[in-house]
Short mmCIF file of C-alpha atoms in Angstrom, two decimals:
data_model
loop_
_atom_site.label_atom_id
_atom_site.label_comp_id
_atom_site.label_asym_id
_atom_site.label_seq_id
_atom_site.Cartn_x
_atom_site.Cartn_y
_atom_site.Cartn_z
CA MET A 1 -3.50 0.58 -20.33
CA THR A 2 -0.38 1.86 -21.97
CA SER A 3 3.26 1.11 -21.61
CA GLY A 4 3.42 4.16 -19.39
CA ILE A 5 1.84 2.06 -16.65
CA LEU A 6 5.28 0.69 -15.84
CA PRO A 7 7.00 3.38 -13.78
CA THR A 8 10.64 4.31 -14.16
CA LYS A 9 12.81 5.97 -11.60
CA SER A 10 13.74 9.55 -12.44
CA SER A 11 15.14 12.68 -10.89
CA GLN A 12 11.56 13.95 -10.61
CA THR A 13 10.62 10.89 -8.55
CA ILE A 14 13.60 11.45 -6.26
CA GLN A 15 12.50 15.06 -5.84
CA ASN A 16 8.99 13.85 -5.03
CA ILE A 17 10.37 11.55 -2.32
CA GLN A 18 12.43 14.35 -0.81
CA SER A 19 9.48 16.73 -0.99
CA LEU A 20 7.19 14.20 0.70
CA GLU A 21 9.69 13.53 3.48
CA LEU A 22 10.07 17.29 4.01
CA SER A 23 6.27 17.67 4.11
CA LEU A 24 6.04 14.94 6.76
CA LEU A 25 8.74 16.63 8.81
CA MET A 26 7.07 20.04 8.57
CA THR A 27 3.67 18.56 9.47
CA LYS A 28 5.11 16.97 12.61
CA LEU A 29 6.91 20.20 13.52
CA LYS A 30 3.74 22.30 13.12
CA ASN A 31 1.73 19.86 15.24
CA ASN A 32 4.37 19.87 17.99
CA ILE A 33 4.47 23.68 18.06
CA TRP A 34 0.67 23.87 18.15
CA ALA A 35 0.45 21.29 20.96
CA PHE A 36 3.09 23.17 22.98
CA GLY A 37 1.10 26.40 22.59
CA ILE A 38 -2.01 25.02 24.34
CA PRO A 39 -0.51 24.69 27.86
CA SER A 40 1.32 27.99 27.30
CA TRP A 41 -1.95 29.82 26.60
CA LEU A 42 -3.68 28.10 29.54
CA PHE A 43 -0.85 29.12 31.86
CA GLY A 44 -1.05 32.72 30.62
CA ILE A 45 -4.84 32.92 31.07
CA THR A 46 -4.66 31.35 34.53
CA ASP A 47 -1.87 33.67 35.63
CA ARG A 48 -3.73 36.75 34.31
CA SER A 49 -6.94 35.65 36.05
CA PHE A 50 -5.24 35.24 39.46
CA ALA A 51 -3.51 38.60 39.02
CA SER A 52 -6.82 40.29 38.22
CA LEU A 53 -8.56 38.76 41.26
CA ALA A 54 -5.70 39.42 43.67
CA ASP A 55 -7.13 42.76 44.85
CA GLY A 56 -10.74 41.57 44.84
CA TYR A 57 -11.68 43.95 42.05
CA ILE A 58 -11.61 43.49 38.26
CA SER A 59 -11.18 46.67 36.30
CA PRO A 60 -12.54 47.19 32.77
CA ILE A 61 -8.98 47.02 31.43
CA GLU A 62 -8.39 43.66 33.14
CA ILE A 63 -11.69 42.33 31.74
CA PHE A 64 -10.62 43.46 28.28
CA GLN A 65 -7.23 41.73 28.72
CA LEU A 66 -8.88 38.46 29.81
CA LEU A 67 -11.36 38.54 26.93
CA THR A 68 -8.50 39.21 24.52
CA ALA A 69 -6.53 36.27 25.94
CA PHE A 70 -9.56 33.96 25.62
CA PHE A 71 -10.12 35.18 22.06
CA PHE A 72 -6.56 34.43 21.01
CA PHE A 73 -6.64 31.07 22.81
CA GLY A 74 -9.79 30.13 20.88
CA SER A 75 -8.13 31.28 17.68
CA TRP A 76 -5.10 29.13 18.49
CA LEU A 77 -7.35 26.07 18.86
CA CYS A 78 -8.91 26.82 15.47
CA LEU A 79 -5.46 27.02 13.91
CA LYS A 80 -4.79 23.35 14.55
CA PRO A 81 -2.48 22.11 11.74
CA GLU A 82 -3.85 19.79 9.09
CA GLN A 83 -3.61 16.20 10.35
CA SER A 84 -5.25 14.54 7.40
CA PHE A 85 -1.94 14.45 5.50
CA ASN A 86 -2.11 11.33 3.42
CA SER A 87 0.82 9.47 4.95
CA GLY A 88 -0.58 5.94 4.84
CA GLY A 89 1.64 4.76 2.02
CA VAL A 90 4.65 6.49 3.54
CA ASP A 91 4.02 4.68 6.84
CA THR A 92 4.08 1.40 4.94
CA ILE A 93 7.38 2.34 3.31
CA GLN A 94 8.88 3.14 6.70
CA ARG A 95 7.76 -0.20 8.20
CA TYR A 96 8.84 -2.00 5.03
CA ARG A 97 12.28 -0.44 5.32
CA LYS A 98 12.53 -1.37 9.01
CA ASP A 99 11.45 -5.00 8.53
CA SER A 100 13.63 -5.60 5.49
CA HIS A 101 16.67 -3.59 6.59
CA PRO A 102 18.88 -6.53 7.65
CA TYR A 103 18.90 -8.14 4.23
CA LEU A 104 16.94 -6.27 1.56
CA ASP A 105 18.89 -4.49 -1.16
CA GLU A 106 18.54 -0.72 -0.95
CA VAL A 107 17.71 -0.69 -4.67
CA TYR A 108 14.55 -2.70 -3.95
CA ILE A 109 13.48 -0.35 -1.18
CA SER A 110 14.16 2.69 -3.34
CA THR A 111 12.12 1.23 -6.20
CA VAL A 112 9.13 0.55 -3.97
CA GLN A 113 9.39 3.95 -2.32
CA SER A 114 9.52 5.73 -5.67
CA ARG A 115 6.37 4.06 -6.94
CA MET A 116 4.39 4.52 -3.73
CA VAL A 117 5.32 8.20 -3.60
CA GLU A 118 4.00 8.60 -7.15
CA LEU A 119 0.68 7.17 -5.97
CA GLN A 120 0.63 8.91 -2.60
CA ASP A 121 -2.10 11.45 -3.40
CA GLN A 122 -4.47 8.58 -4.23
CA HIS A 123 -3.81 6.53 -1.09
CA MET A 124 -6.96 5.07 0.46
CA ILE A 125 -6.16 2.29 2.94
CA SER A 126 -3.31 0.26 4.42
CA GLN A 127 -3.47 -3.20 5.92
CA GLU A 128 -0.73 -5.30 7.48
CA TYR A 129 -0.70 -9.00 8.32
CA ILE A 130 1.72 -11.65 9.57
CA LEU A 131 0.84 -14.87 7.75
CA PRO A 132 2.02 -18.34 8.87
CA VAL A 133 3.14 -19.47 5.41
CA PRO A 134 6.43 -19.05 3.51
CA TYR A 135 6.91 -15.82 1.63
CA LEU A 136 7.26 -17.70 -1.64
CA CYS A 137 3.68 -18.99 -1.35
CA GLN A 138 2.45 -15.40 -1.45
CA ILE A 139 4.61 -14.52 -4.46
CA TYR A 140 3.50 -17.65 -6.34
CA HIS A 141 -0.11 -16.78 -5.60
CA LEU A 142 0.15 -13.11 -6.61
CA LEU A 143 1.98 -13.77 -9.89
CA ASN A 144 -0.42 -16.46 -11.11
CA LEU A 145 -3.14 -14.63 -13.07
CA LYS A 146 -5.47 -17.60 -12.92
CA HIS A 147 -5.92 -17.13 -9.18
CA LEU A 148 -8.29 -14.26 -10.02
CA GLU A 149 -10.81 -16.70 -11.48
CA THR A 150 -10.19 -19.68 -9.18
CA ILE A 151 -9.25 -18.61 -5.67
CA HIS A 152 -11.38 -15.46 -5.93
CA ASN A 153 -14.24 -17.00 -7.82
CA PHE A 154 -16.70 -15.94 -5.11
CA SER A 155 -15.60 -12.35 -4.48
CA LEU A 156 -15.10 -11.58 -8.19
CA ASN A 157 -18.25 -13.51 -9.21
CA ASN A 158 -16.88 -15.58 -12.10
CA LEU A 159 -14.47 -13.03 -13.52
CA LYS A 160 -12.36 -14.68 -16.27
CA VAL A 161 -8.91 -13.91 -17.64
CA ILE A 162 -9.34 -14.26 -21.41
CA ASN A 163 -6.10 -12.94 -22.87
CA VAL A 164 -2.61 -11.67 -22.03
CA SER A 165 -2.23 -8.71 -24.36
CA GLN A 166 1.27 -7.46 -23.49
CA ILE A 167 4.41 -8.71 -21.77
CA GLN A 168 7.23 -6.37 -20.82
CA PRO A 169 10.36 -7.50 -18.91
CA THR A 170 12.27 -5.06 -16.73
CA GLU A 171 15.62 -5.17 -14.97
CA MET A 172 14.10 -6.32 -11.67
CA GLY A 173 10.82 -7.86 -12.81
CA GLY A 174 8.26 -7.22 -15.49
CA MET A 175 4.72 -6.30 -16.39
CA VAL A 176 1.82 -8.07 -18.05
CA LYS A 177 -1.40 -6.53 -19.30
CA PHE A 178 -4.34 -8.87 -19.48
CA GLN A 179 -8.01 -8.74 -20.41
CA THR A 180 -10.75 -9.85 -18.05
CA ILE A 181 -14.41 -10.50 -18.72
CA LEU A 182 -17.38 -10.55 -16.37
CA ASP A 183 -18.70 -14.00 -17.12
CA SER A 184 -21.81 -13.69 -15.00
CA PRO A 185 -24.72 -11.40 -16.01
CA ALA A 186 -25.43 -10.89 -12.29
CA ASN A 187 -21.91 -9.70 -11.49
CA ALA A 188 -22.13 -6.58 -9.31
CA LEU A 189 -18.99 -5.19 -10.98
CA ARG A 190 -21.07 -4.54 -14.10
CA ILE A 191 -22.50 -1.50 -12.32
CA TRP A 192 -19.34 0.53 -12.93
CA ARG A 193 -17.16 -1.21 -15.52
CA GLN A 194 -17.33 -2.57 -19.04
CA PRO A 195 -17.77 -6.32 -19.52
CA ILE A 196 -14.21 -6.59 -20.91
CA VAL A 197 -11.36 -4.45 -19.55
CA GLU A 198 -7.58 -4.57 -19.52
CA ALA A 199 -5.79 -4.80 -16.18
CA GLY A 200 -2.10 -4.80 -15.30
CA LEU A 201 0.17 -6.80 -13.00
CA ILE A 202 3.70 -5.59 -12.25
CA LEU A 203 6.59 -7.33 -10.49
CA HIS A 204 8.66 -4.41 -9.20
CA THR A 205 11.10 -6.37 -7.02
CA PRO A 206 11.19 -9.94 -5.63
CA TYR A 207 9.07 -8.60 -2.75
CA THR A 208 6.66 -6.13 -4.38
CA VAL A 209 3.76 -6.73 -6.75
CA GLU A 210 1.35 -4.12 -8.10
CA LEU A 211 -2.12 -4.83 -9.46
CA ILE A 212 -3.87 -2.13 -11.50
CA ILE A 213 -7.63 -2.52 -11.88
CA PRO A 214 -9.49 -0.25 -14.35
CA VAL A 215 -12.93 0.90 -13.29
CA TYR A 216 -14.42 3.48 -15.70
CA ASN A 217 -13.52 6.71 -17.52
CA ASN A 218 -9.79 6.40 -16.78
CA LYS A 219 -10.55 5.74 -13.12
CA HIS A 220 -8.75 2.86 -11.49
CA ILE A 221 -7.84 1.06 -8.28
CA THR A 222 -4.20 0.19 -7.66
CA VAL A 223 -3.15 -2.39 -5.09
CA MET A 224 0.46 -2.61 -3.86
CA PHE A 225 1.47 -5.88 -2.21
CA ASN A 226 4.72 -5.94 -0.24
CA ALA A 227 5.65 -9.38 1.11
CA ILE A 228 8.61 -9.55 3.50
CA PRO A 229 9.90 -12.95 4.74
CA LEU A 230 10.26 -13.14 8.52
CA ASN A 231 11.55 -16.71 8.65
CA GLU A 232 11.17 -19.92 6.65
CA ASN A 233 7.52 -20.31 7.63
CA GLU A 234 6.20 -16.76 8.05
CA HIS A 235 6.03 -13.54 6.14
CA LYS A 236 4.60 -10.07 6.64
CA LEU A 237 2.16 -8.81 4.02
CA PHE A 238 1.55 -5.09 3.48
CA ILE A 239 -1.49 -4.16 1.41
CA ASP A 240 -1.87 -0.56 0.24
CA ILE A 241 -4.75 0.46 -1.99
CA TYR A 242 -4.88 3.63 -4.08
CA SER A 243 -7.65 5.04 -6.26
CA ASN A 244 -8.59 8.16 -8.21
CA LEU A 245 -12.30 7.35 -7.98
CA GLU A 246 -14.27 10.45 -7.04
CA TRP A 247 -16.43 8.69 -4.50
CA PRO A 248 -16.87 9.88 -0.89
CA LYS A 249 -13.61 8.80 0.70
CA PRO A 250 -15.08 7.23 3.89
CA LEU A 251 -17.43 5.11 1.77
CA LEU A 252 -14.68 4.01 -0.60
CA GLN A 253 -12.34 3.21 2.29
CA THR A 254 -15.00 1.06 3.94
CA ILE A 255 -15.61 -0.86 0.71
CA LEU A 256 -11.89 -1.36 0.08
CA HIS A 257 -11.22 -2.55 3.65
CA PHE A 258 -14.00 -5.09 3.32
CA ALA A 259 -12.82 -6.23 -0.12
CA ALA A 260 -9.21 -6.63 1.06
CA CYS A 261 -10.27 -8.66 4.09
CA LEU A 262 -12.56 -10.85 1.98
CA THR A 263 -9.87 -11.64 -0.61
CA LEU A 264 -7.32 -12.43 2.11
CA PHE A 265 -9.86 -14.76 3.72
CA GLU A 266 -10.16 -16.52 0.36
CA ASP A 267 -6.36 -16.66 0.00
CA LEU A 268 -5.53 -18.35 3.30
CA PRO A 269 -6.70 -21.93 2.57
CA TYR A 270 -4.83 -21.91 -0.76
CA LEU A 271 -1.68 -20.46 0.80
CA ARG A 272 -1.73 -23.15 3.50
CA LYS A 273 -2.17 -25.80 0.84
CA LEU A 274 0.87 -24.49 -1.03
CA ALA A 275 2.89 -24.53 2.20
CA GLU A 276 1.85 -28.13 2.91
CA ARG A 277 2.98 -29.21 -0.55
CA ASN A 278 6.43 -27.67 0.09
CA ILE A 279 6.41 -24.66 -2.20
CA TYR A 280 10.19 -24.74 -2.63
CA ARG A 281 10.03 -28.14 -4.31
CA LEU A 282 6.83 -27.42 -6.17
CA VAL A 283 8.22 -24.36 -7.89
CA ASN A 284 10.99 -24.81 -10.46
CA LEU A 285 11.55 -23.68 -14.02
CA SER A 286 11.15 -27.11 -15.55
CA GLY A 287 7.85 -27.64 -13.75
CA LEU A 288 6.32 -24.24 -14.40
CA SER A 289 3.50 -23.89 -16.86
CA ASP A 290 4.47 -22.15 -20.10
CA ARG A 291 1.14 -20.34 -20.24
CA GLU A 292 1.32 -16.58 -20.51
CA THR A 293 -0.72 -16.29 -17.32
CA MET A 294 2.36 -17.63 -15.48
CA TRP A 295 4.91 -15.49 -17.31
CA LEU A 296 5.61 -13.21 -14.34
CA MET A 297 6.33 -16.19 -12.08
CA ARG A 298 8.75 -17.60 -14.63
CA ARG A 299 10.34 -14.16 -14.83
CA PHE A 300 10.70 -14.13 -11.05
CA VAL A 301 12.47 -17.49 -11.12
CA GLU A 302 14.75 -16.49 -13.96
CA LEU A 303 15.86 -13.38 -12.08
CA TYR A 304 16.02 -14.64 -8.51
CA GLY A 305 15.75 -18.43 -8.50
CA ALA A 306 19.50 -19.12 -8.72
CA ARG A 307 20.60 -16.30 -6.43
CA ASN A 308 21.68 -16.94 -2.88
CA LEU A 309 19.52 -14.34 -1.19
CA GLU A 310 19.91 -13.76 2.53
CA PRO A 311 18.83 -14.20 5.22
CA GLN A 312 18.10 -17.86 5.77
CA PRO A 313 14.39 -17.67 4.80
CA LEU A 314 15.35 -16.78 1.24
CA ARG A 315 18.10 -19.34 0.62
CA ALA A 316 15.55 -21.93 -0.39
CA ILE A 317 14.64 -19.72 -3.34
CA GLU A 318 17.72 -21.08 -5.09
CA ALA A 319 15.57 -24.05 -6.04
CA VAL A 320 12.53 -21.97 -6.91
CA GLY A 321 10.79 -22.16 -10.21
CA GLU A 322 7.33 -20.89 -10.92
#
């Protein structure tokens, strides 16, 4: 992983966003025109058929006209516009914008949108959940590197975080690169990755976390987590997974859906436990571990812990630590 892993907003990114939005608009327009053409062709064929049969005799010219109409109608069906446009990540952005509109800074939304547009061509799956725990529990969980080897001990089969190799603060968050090792000789992940690899975790905004997982030969899986508070005791979690793996897409999507569901299943008991312990009192700068594996959570508190964020669900963050 290089420092280039941490994206920066640029005019090119803005152009990409505008281009993507235009592509979505054109795709919808083409589909609407194509759909409107079907009843038009059917009406024309039906009208021509009744006209041909009106005198009880079909001439060779009328047969030729009907066959021509059927040919062009079949051609129209074959010209159905491409509907496999990879809009999954864009759909998440649109829902994210809608859910967070009353209170989320436009800068945060723009930052998330920029990054997800950069990854759009690699989009694989989207998942969305409403979880009955405070938003801060999710952030605390995501920014604690040790959760990879404790909470997900089963799914990751004894994967260990052995070193934080780089720390890089940003205006709205930061990035850490860390090395992981497959501690078990029977770990299925050994099939496609080296025993020791360097992964990345990025805090883009107080609501968005990105996890970058190397696989092999510069191939990787990127997971974008967007957590939006709904009230003091609930939040909405968007999970979008991207990858440049050259595997059959249906197979990879099936694997990723299963993996995302499994890890969320592992998360829930821990998230509930954090909620029961009152996460707002548990997390504070003085009580946070000074280990590098918790650096991103400390960074989160430094940037947002003393700020009176609205609406009401976020006001408790004033007392937040790690």
